[in-house]
Coordinates of C-alpha atoms and ligand atoms in Angstrom, one line a residue:
M1 CA -40.1 20.9 -125.1
D2 CA -42.0 22.0 -127.9
G3 CA -42.4 25.9 -127.4
A4 CA -46.1 25.9 -127.8
A5 CA -46.6 23.5 -125.2
P6 CA -48.7 24.2 -121.9
V7 CA -46.7 25.4 -118.6
V8 CA -49.3 25.1 -115.3
I9 CA -48.0 26.7 -111.9
V10 CA -49.8 25.5 -108.6
G11 CA -49.3 28.3 -106.3
A12 CA -49.4 31.9 -107.0
G13 CA -46.9 33.1 -104.3
Q14 CA -43.8 34.6 -104.8
A15 CA -42.0 31.4 -106.5
G16 CA -45.2 30.6 -108.4
F17 CA -45.3 34.4 -110.0
S18 CA -41.0 34.3 -110.6
T19 CA -41.7 31.2 -112.8
A20 CA -44.2 32.6 -114.8
A21 CA -42.7 36.0 -115.5
K22 CA -39.7 34.4 -115.9
L23 CA -41.1 32.1 -118.6
R24 CA -42.2 34.5 -120.6
D25 CA -39.1 36.9 -120.2
F26 CA -37.2 33.7 -121.3
G27 CA -39.2 33.7 -124.7
H28 CA -42.0 30.5 -123.8
A29 CA -44.7 31.2 -126.2
G30 CA -46.8 28.6 -124.7
P31 CA -50.1 28.7 -122.4
I32 CA -49.0 29.5 -118.8
A33 CA -51.9 29.0 -116.3
L34 CA -50.5 30.3 -112.7
I35 CA -53.5 28.7 -110.1
G36 CA -53.9 30.0 -106.6
E37 CA -56.1 29.4 -103.9
E38 CA -55.9 32.9 -102.3
A39 CA -58.2 35.5 -103.5
S40 CA -55.3 38.1 -104.4
P41 CA -53.0 38.0 -106.9
P42 CA -49.3 37.5 -106.1
Y43 CA -48.0 39.3 -103.4
Q44 CA -45.1 39.9 -101.1
R45 CA -45.5 38.3 -97.4
P46 CA -42.9 40.2 -95.9
P47 CA -44.7 43.7 -94.9
L48 CA -47.4 41.4 -93.6
S49 CA -45.6 41.2 -90.3
K50 CA -43.8 44.4 -90.5
A51 CA -45.0 47.8 -92.7
Y52 CA -48.4 46.5 -93.7
L53 CA -49.1 45.1 -89.9
L54 CA -48.0 48.6 -88.7
G55 CA -51.0 50.1 -91.1
E56 CA -47.9 52.1 -93.0
M57 CA -48.6 50.1 -96.7
S58 CA -51.8 49.8 -98.5
E59 CA -52.9 46.5 -99.9
D60 CA -51.6 47.9 -103.6
R61 CA -48.5 48.3 -102.6
L62 CA -48.3 44.6 -101.4
L63 CA -48.9 43.2 -105.2
L64 CA -45.8 42.0 -107.1
K65 CA -47.3 43.3 -110.2
P66 CA -50.7 45.2 -110.9
S67 CA -53.5 42.8 -112.4
S68 CA -53.0 44.5 -115.9
F69 CA -49.6 42.9 -116.3
Y70 CA -51.2 39.0 -116.2
A71 CA -53.2 39.7 -119.2
Q72 CA -50.6 42.0 -121.1
K73 CA -47.9 38.9 -120.6
D74 CA -50.5 36.3 -121.5
I75 CA -50.5 34.6 -118.2
E76 CA -53.8 32.7 -117.2
L77 CA -54.2 33.8 -113.8
L78 CA -56.7 31.7 -111.6
L79 CA -57.3 33.2 -108.2
S80 CA -59.4 31.3 -105.4
A81 CA -58.8 27.9 -106.8
R82 CA -57.4 25.1 -105.3
V83 CA -55.7 22.2 -107.2
E84 CA -56.9 18.9 -105.2
R85 CA -55.0 16.7 -107.4
I86 CA -52.2 15.9 -110.3
D87 CA -52.7 13.3 -112.4
R88 CA -49.0 12.0 -113.7
R89 CA -50.4 9.8 -116.2
S90 CA -53.0 11.9 -118.1
R91 CA -50.5 14.9 -117.3
E92 CA -53.3 17.2 -116.2
V93 CA -54.1 19.2 -112.6
V94 CA -57.5 18.9 -111.5
L95 CA -59.2 21.8 -109.3
A96 CA -61.8 21.4 -106.4
D97 CA -64.3 22.8 -109.1
G98 CA -63.4 19.7 -111.4
R99 CA -61.7 21.7 -114.2
A100 CA -58.7 20.2 -115.8
F101 CA -55.5 21.9 -116.8
P102 CA -53.4 19.9 -119.0
Y103 CA -49.3 20.3 -118.5
A104 CA -46.2 19.6 -120.8
R105 CA -44.5 20.6 -117.5
L106 CA -45.8 21.1 -114.3
V107 CA -44.1 23.7 -111.6
L108 CA -45.5 23.2 -107.7
A109 CA -44.7 26.6 -105.9
T110 CA -46.9 25.4 -103.0
G111 CA -45.4 27.2 -100.5
A112 CA -45.8 26.3 -96.6
R113 CA -48.2 27.3 -93.9
P114 CA -47.7 28.3 -90.3
K115 CA -48.0 25.4 -87.7
T116 CA -50.3 26.0 -85.4
L117 CA -51.0 25.1 -81.3
P118 CA -53.3 21.7 -81.0
A119 CA -56.7 22.3 -80.3
A120 CA -56.4 20.6 -76.8
I121 CA -54.4 23.5 -75.3
G122 CA -56.5 26.0 -77.1
G123 CA -55.2 26.4 -80.4
E124 CA -58.5 26.9 -81.8
L125 CA -60.0 29.7 -79.8
D126 CA -60.8 32.8 -81.2
G127 CA -58.5 35.4 -81.2
V128 CA -55.5 32.8 -81.7
Y129 CA -53.9 34.2 -84.8
A130 CA -51.3 33.3 -87.5
I131 CA -49.1 35.5 -89.9
R132 CA -49.0 34.1 -93.6
T133 CA -51.8 35.7 -95.6
I134 CA -53.7 39.1 -96.2
R135 CA -56.4 37.4 -94.7
D136 CA -54.8 36.7 -91.8
I137 CA -53.9 40.2 -91.4
A138 CA -57.7 41.2 -91.8
A139 CA -58.8 38.6 -89.2
M140 CA -56.7 40.5 -86.7
S141 CA -56.8 44.3 -87.9
G142 CA -59.2 45.1 -85.0
A143 CA -57.0 43.6 -82.3
F144 CA -53.8 46.1 -82.5
R145 CA -55.5 48.9 -80.3
P146 CA -53.0 50.7 -77.6
G147 CA -53.4 49.2 -74.2
R148 CA -54.4 45.7 -75.1
R149 CA -52.7 42.7 -74.3
A150 CA -50.6 40.6 -77.1
L151 CA -49.1 37.5 -76.5
V152 CA -46.6 36.1 -78.9
V153 CA -45.7 32.8 -79.2
G154 CA -42.3 31.8 -80.6
G155 CA -39.1 34.2 -80.6
G156 CA -38.2 33.7 -84.4
Y157 CA -38.1 36.9 -87.0
V158 CA -42.0 36.5 -87.8
G159 CA -42.7 36.9 -83.9
L160 CA -40.1 39.2 -83.3
E161 CA -41.1 41.5 -85.9
A162 CA -44.7 41.3 -84.7
A163 CA -44.1 41.9 -81.1
A164 CA -41.9 45.3 -82.5
V165 CA -45.2 46.2 -84.3
A166 CA -47.2 45.5 -81.8
S167 CA -45.2 47.1 -79.2
K168 CA -44.7 50.1 -81.5
L169 CA -48.6 50.8 -81.6
G170 CA -48.9 50.8 -77.8
L171 CA -49.8 47.3 -77.1
D172 CA -48.6 45.6 -73.8
V173 CA -46.4 42.8 -75.3
T174 CA -45.4 39.2 -73.8
L175 CA -43.1 37.5 -76.0
I176 CA -42.3 33.9 -75.2
E177 CA -39.6 31.2 -76.4
A178 CA -39.6 27.7 -75.8
G179 CA -35.9 27.2 -76.6
P180 CA -32.8 28.9 -74.1
R181 CA -33.0 31.5 -76.5
I182 CA -34.9 33.9 -79.6
L183 CA -33.7 33.2 -82.8
G184 CA -31.9 29.8 -81.7
R185 CA -32.7 28.1 -84.7
V186 CA -31.2 30.4 -87.1
A187 CA -28.5 33.1 -85.6
A188 CA -25.9 33.2 -83.0
A189 CA -26.2 34.1 -79.3
E190 CA -24.3 37.5 -80.5
T191 CA -27.6 38.3 -82.2
S192 CA -30.2 36.6 -79.8
T193 CA -28.7 39.2 -77.4
F194 CA -28.8 42.2 -79.5
F195 CA -32.5 41.6 -80.2
R196 CA -33.2 40.6 -76.9
E197 CA -32.0 44.2 -75.6
L198 CA -33.6 45.8 -78.4
H199 CA -37.1 44.3 -77.5
R200 CA -36.8 44.9 -73.7
S201 CA -35.6 48.3 -73.9
H202 CA -38.9 49.2 -75.5
G203 CA -41.0 47.3 -73.2
V204 CA -41.7 44.0 -74.5
D205 CA -41.8 41.2 -72.1
L206 CA -39.6 38.6 -73.5
R207 CA -39.2 35.4 -72.0
E208 CA -36.9 32.6 -72.9
A209 CA -37.0 29.2 -72.1
T210 CA -40.7 29.5 -71.4
T211 CA -43.0 27.2 -73.1
L212 CA -46.9 27.2 -73.1
A213 CA -49.0 25.4 -71.4
S214 CA -52.1 26.1 -72.4
L215 CA -54.0 28.9 -73.7
G216 CA -57.8 29.4 -72.3
G217 CA -60.6 31.7 -72.2
A218 CA -64.4 31.8 -72.3
H219 CA -66.8 31.4 -75.1
G220 CA -64.6 30.1 -77.3
R221 CA -62.3 33.3 -76.8
I222 CA -59.0 33.6 -75.7
D223 CA -58.4 35.8 -72.3
H224 CA -55.5 34.0 -70.8
A225 CA -52.3 31.9 -71.2
T226 CA -50.8 29.5 -68.8
L227 CA -47.0 29.2 -69.2
G228 CA -45.3 26.1 -68.4
D229 CA -43.6 27.5 -65.2
G230 CA -47.1 27.7 -64.1
A231 CA -47.6 31.5 -64.5
R232 CA -51.1 32.9 -65.7
I233 CA -51.0 35.8 -68.1
A234 CA -54.0 37.8 -68.8
V235 CA -54.1 38.3 -72.9
D236 CA -56.4 39.6 -75.3
F237 CA -55.3 38.0 -78.3
A238 CA -52.1 35.7 -79.1
I239 CA -49.9 35.7 -82.5
V240 CA -48.7 31.7 -83.0
G241 CA -44.8 32.3 -84.5
I242 CA -43.7 28.8 -84.4
G243 CA -42.5 28.0 -87.9
V244 CA -43.6 26.4 -90.9
Q245 CA -44.6 23.3 -92.6
P246 CA -44.0 23.1 -96.5
N247 CA -47.2 22.2 -98.3
V248 CA -46.4 18.9 -99.8
E249 CA -49.7 16.8 -99.7
L250 CA -50.2 17.2 -103.6
A251 CA -46.4 16.1 -104.0
V252 CA -47.2 13.0 -102.1
A253 CA -50.7 12.1 -103.1
A254 CA -48.9 12.1 -107.0
G255 CA -46.2 9.6 -105.4
L256 CA -43.2 12.3 -106.2
E257 CA -40.4 11.9 -103.7
T258 CA -40.8 14.1 -100.7
D259 CA -39.1 14.6 -97.0
D260 CA -39.8 18.1 -95.0
G261 CA -40.4 19.5 -98.6
V262 CA -40.6 17.9 -102.2
L263 CA -37.2 16.6 -103.5
V264 CA -35.6 18.3 -106.3
D265 CA -32.3 18.2 -107.9
A266 CA -30.2 20.6 -109.1
H267 CA -32.2 22.0 -112.0
L268 CA -35.3 21.8 -109.7
A269 CA -36.9 19.0 -111.2
T270 CA -38.8 16.6 -109.0
S271 CA -38.6 12.5 -109.0
D272 CA -40.7 13.3 -112.1
P273 CA -38.8 15.0 -114.8
L274 CA -41.9 16.4 -115.6
I275 CA -42.6 18.4 -112.6
F276 CA -40.6 20.7 -110.9
A277 CA -40.9 22.3 -107.2
V278 CA -39.7 25.8 -106.2
G279 CA -39.7 28.4 -103.0
D280 CA -40.6 27.3 -99.7
C281 CA -42.0 23.8 -100.5
A282 CA -38.9 22.8 -102.5
S283 CA -36.0 20.7 -100.8
F284 CA -32.7 20.9 -102.5
L285 CA -29.0 19.8 -101.6
W286 CA -26.6 22.4 -100.1
R287 CA -23.1 21.3 -99.0
G288 CA -24.2 18.0 -98.9
Q289 CA -27.7 18.5 -97.0
R290 CA -31.2 18.7 -98.0
I291 CA -32.6 22.1 -97.0
R292 CA -35.2 24.2 -98.1
L293 CA -35.3 28.1 -97.6
E294 CA -37.8 30.1 -96.3
S295 CA -36.9 33.8 -98.3
V296 CA -38.0 35.9 -101.0
G297 CA -34.4 35.9 -102.7
N298 CA -34.9 32.0 -102.8
A299 CA -38.3 32.1 -104.3
I300 CA -37.3 34.2 -107.1
D301 CA -34.3 32.9 -107.9
Q302 CA -35.6 29.2 -108.1
G303 CA -38.6 30.5 -109.9
E304 CA -36.1 31.8 -112.7
A305 CA -33.8 28.7 -112.5
A306 CA -36.9 26.3 -113.1
A307 CA -38.0 28.4 -116.1
A308 CA -34.6 28.3 -117.4
S309 CA -34.9 24.3 -116.7
I310 CA -38.4 24.2 -118.5
L311 CA -36.8 25.6 -121.6
G312 CA -33.8 23.7 -121.6
R313 CA -31.5 26.3 -121.1
S314 CA -30.2 25.4 -117.4
E315 CA -27.1 26.0 -116.0
G316 CA -28.3 24.5 -112.6
F317 CA -29.4 26.4 -109.5
A318 CA -26.7 27.9 -107.1
A319 CA -28.4 29.3 -103.9
K320 CA -27.6 32.6 -102.6
P321 CA -29.3 33.3 -99.7
W322 CA -30.3 36.3 -98.3
F323 CA -32.9 37.6 -95.5
W324 CA -33.7 40.5 -93.8
S325 CA -35.7 41.6 -90.9
D326 CA -37.0 44.7 -89.6
Q327 CA -37.6 45.2 -85.7
F328 CA -38.1 49.0 -84.3
D329 CA -35.5 51.1 -86.0
V330 CA -33.2 48.1 -86.7
K331 CA -32.8 46.8 -89.8
L332 CA -30.9 43.3 -89.9
Q333 CA -29.7 42.0 -93.5
I334 CA -28.3 38.4 -93.5
A335 CA -25.9 37.3 -96.2
G336 CA -25.1 33.4 -96.6
L337 CA -26.4 30.5 -94.5
S338 CA -24.7 30.2 -90.7
S339 CA -25.3 26.6 -90.0
G340 CA -22.1 24.7 -89.0
Y341 CA -20.5 27.8 -87.7
D342 CA -18.1 27.5 -84.9
R343 CA -17.0 30.9 -84.2
V344 CA -18.6 34.5 -84.3
V345 CA -16.4 37.3 -84.7
T346 CA -18.6 40.8 -84.0
R347 CA -17.5 43.7 -86.1
P348 CA -18.2 47.4 -84.7
G349 CA -19.8 49.7 -87.2
A350 CA -20.2 53.2 -86.6
G351 CA -23.5 54.6 -84.1
A352 CA -26.0 51.3 -83.7
A353 CA -24.4 49.6 -86.8
R354 CA -22.5 46.2 -85.9
S355 CA -22.3 42.9 -87.6
F356 CA -21.7 39.3 -86.6
W357 CA -19.5 37.1 -88.9
Y358 CA -20.1 33.6 -89.1
Y359 CA -16.9 31.5 -89.3
R360 CA -16.1 27.6 -89.9
G361 CA -12.6 27.4 -89.4
E362 CA -11.2 30.0 -91.7
E363 CA -14.0 29.9 -93.9
L364 CA -16.9 32.9 -93.9
L365 CA -19.9 31.4 -94.1
A366 CA -22.5 34.2 -93.1
V367 CA -23.2 37.8 -92.1
D368 CA -25.8 39.4 -90.1
A369 CA -25.4 43.0 -90.3
V370 CA -27.3 45.3 -88.1
N371 CA -28.2 49.1 -89.6
D372 CA -25.1 48.6 -91.7
G373 CA -26.0 48.2 -95.5
R374 CA -22.5 48.7 -96.7
V375 CA -21.5 45.9 -94.8
Y376 CA -23.8 43.8 -95.7
M377 CA -23.3 44.5 -99.4
V378 CA -19.7 43.9 -99.2
A379 CA -20.5 40.5 -96.9
K380 CA -22.6 39.3 -99.7
R381 CA -20.3 39.8 -102.4
L382 CA -17.8 38.2 -100.2
I383 CA -19.7 35.1 -99.6
E384 CA -21.0 34.6 -103.2
A385 CA -17.7 34.6 -104.3
G386 CA -16.5 32.5 -101.7
R387 CA -14.1 34.7 -100.6
S388 CA -13.1 34.7 -96.7
P389 CA -11.4 37.8 -95.0
S390 CA -9.7 37.1 -91.6
P391 CA -11.1 37.8 -88.6
E392 CA -8.6 40.2 -87.9
L393 CA -9.3 42.1 -90.7
V394 CA -13.0 42.2 -90.1
V395 CA -12.6 43.5 -87.2
H396 CA -10.1 46.5 -87.7
A397 CA -10.7 47.4 -91.2
D398 CA -12.2 50.8 -91.2
D399 CA -13.7 50.8 -94.7
P400 CA -15.5 47.9 -95.0
K401 CA -14.2 47.8 -98.8
A402 CA -11.1 47.1 -97.4
L403 CA -12.2 43.6 -97.0
M404 CA -12.7 42.8 -100.2
A405 CA -9.1 43.2 -100.6
G406 CA -8.3 40.5 -98.3
P407 CA -6.9 37.0 -99.7
A408 CA -9.1 35.1 -101.8
Ligands
FAD1 P1 -45.5 31.2 -100.6 O1 -45.8 32.9 -100.8 O2 -46.3 30.6 -99.6 O3 -47.2 31.2 -101.6 C1 -47.3 29.7 -101.8 C2 -49.2 29.7 -102.6 O4 -49.4 28.6 -103.0 C3 -50.0 30.3 -101.2 O5 -50.7 31.4 -101.8 C4 -50.9 29.1 -101.2 O6 -52.4 29.6 -100.8 C5 -50.6 28.4 -102.4 N1 -51.2 27.0 -102.6 C6 -50.9 26.1 -101.8 N2 -51.2 24.8 -102.2 C7 -52.0 25.0 -103.7 C8 -53.2 24.3 -104.0 N3 -53.0 22.9 -103.9 N4 -53.6 24.8 -104.9 C9 -53.5 26.5 -105.3 N5 -53.0 26.9 -104.5 C10 -52.0 26.4 -103.5 N6 -38.5 36.1 -96.7 C11 -37.6 37.2 -96.8 O7 -36.8 36.9 -97.7 N7 -37.3 38.2 -96.1 C12 -38.5 38.4 -95.3 O8 -38.3 39.4 -94.3 C13 -39.5 37.3 -95.0 N8 -40.3 38.2 -94.0 C14 -41.8 36.9 -93.9 C15 -42.6 37.9 -93.3 C16 -43.7 36.9 -93.1 C17 -44.9 37.1 -92.1 C18 -44.0 35.5 -93.7 C19 -45.2 34.7 -93.5 C20 -43.0 35.2 -94.5 C21 -41.8 36.0 -94.4 N9 -40.5 35.6 -95.5 C22 -39.5 36.7 -95.6 C23 -40.6 34.3 -96.5 C24 -41.0 34.8 -97.8 O9 -42.4 35.7 -97.5 C25 -41.4 33.2 -98.5 O10 -40.1 32.7 -98.3 C26 -41.8 33.2 -99.3 O11 -42.9 34.1 -99.3 C27 -42.2 31.9 -100.4 O12 -42.7 31.8 -101.4 P2 -43.7 30.6 -102.1 O13 -44.0 31.2 -103.2 O14 -42.8 29.7 -102.1 O15 -44.7 30.2 -101.2

């Protein structure tokens, strides 16, 4: 690509930001437009269900960079600006207000949005919230008052984190999970058990294998929930954390290949070689299967890899999955991806620390480290190097560093 050619990035979240910043770092001299429909400059989402929701973090600290960064780097940041369509023939994107931005390369970093409950079962009542944006948190700011009754629908990480915050702030919290156990899609029974006990020990009324029949209320505002087992519980508000769906509509309308995400190759290129996709919206090949990763680390790494691809210096994207979650006084750090495991080994740690090691046969796939930063660091290095210490060593080695010494 000509070094002065324009790059347009749709979506000013973590992945769009990373792409823009890396393009400049790698020396791209042409125009870069970073177009986002939210009103805020790019910010981190993880604190929205953690420190920011708890009121322990200011909005300024959410921002990935101060506003001055974009002028300094000559990145044209357009906020409150929604891209309505991509015209692949004329190579431009068109905004809702009719403005058009020509591109030599286009990057889709449109992220994902929360799945919602149908209106027919009360999903659109006032007091039913999701957690994805700063605006979502502003909308529920008055709700987190001691003594109020919160219902959390969904026992994934976002739901559990929100439940922990609400409980810490003195609310009366019920969390329901439709599956047989919390974290059932992403973690082993050992990790689920640990977090179930943690929440219950803090007074969260955590109910698994419990579906929601409907939310109900008066004058358009939620005041109760009816559960699948017929139980009716009084609630002041509900937080729905039942997963996300990728924002693929622009890509679909432009005729790009999609399937639960925008399909990309090893260089993050879509089925149109001039268009790339990164972050939560991108579906890539991992061990022979297509996956999307919904994590900060992936958004950063894919942004960097797409920038390299655009500038013709790509070595291909190699995913290094990692994730974390904060609940009460517990920090969970996850290295690798556990899907496909057939065995889990528990490594005890000092005090409340412990870690769960996922194997498929002899191969180490992933580690969930609870309050054990040292073990997490070692596990991450092992997994990224493709090394698998024996389960016996994992359980018995006193010093985590000894795990690095095991056979490759
Ligand atoms: P997003 O951050 O969703 O950004 C996409 C942006 O594109 C949005 O601003 C959207 O409005 C905009 N957009 C979409 N369509 C258009 C359009 N047509 N025109 C203009 N703009 C558009 N990850 C972790 O690793 N650890 C955690 O602990 C963790 N906790 C989380 C907690 C919460 C509450 C949430 C919501 C997420 C959490 N994540 C966590 C996930 C992580 O935040 C996401 O994976 C990451 O933000 C994805 O970045 P992205 O840029 O792909 O998408």
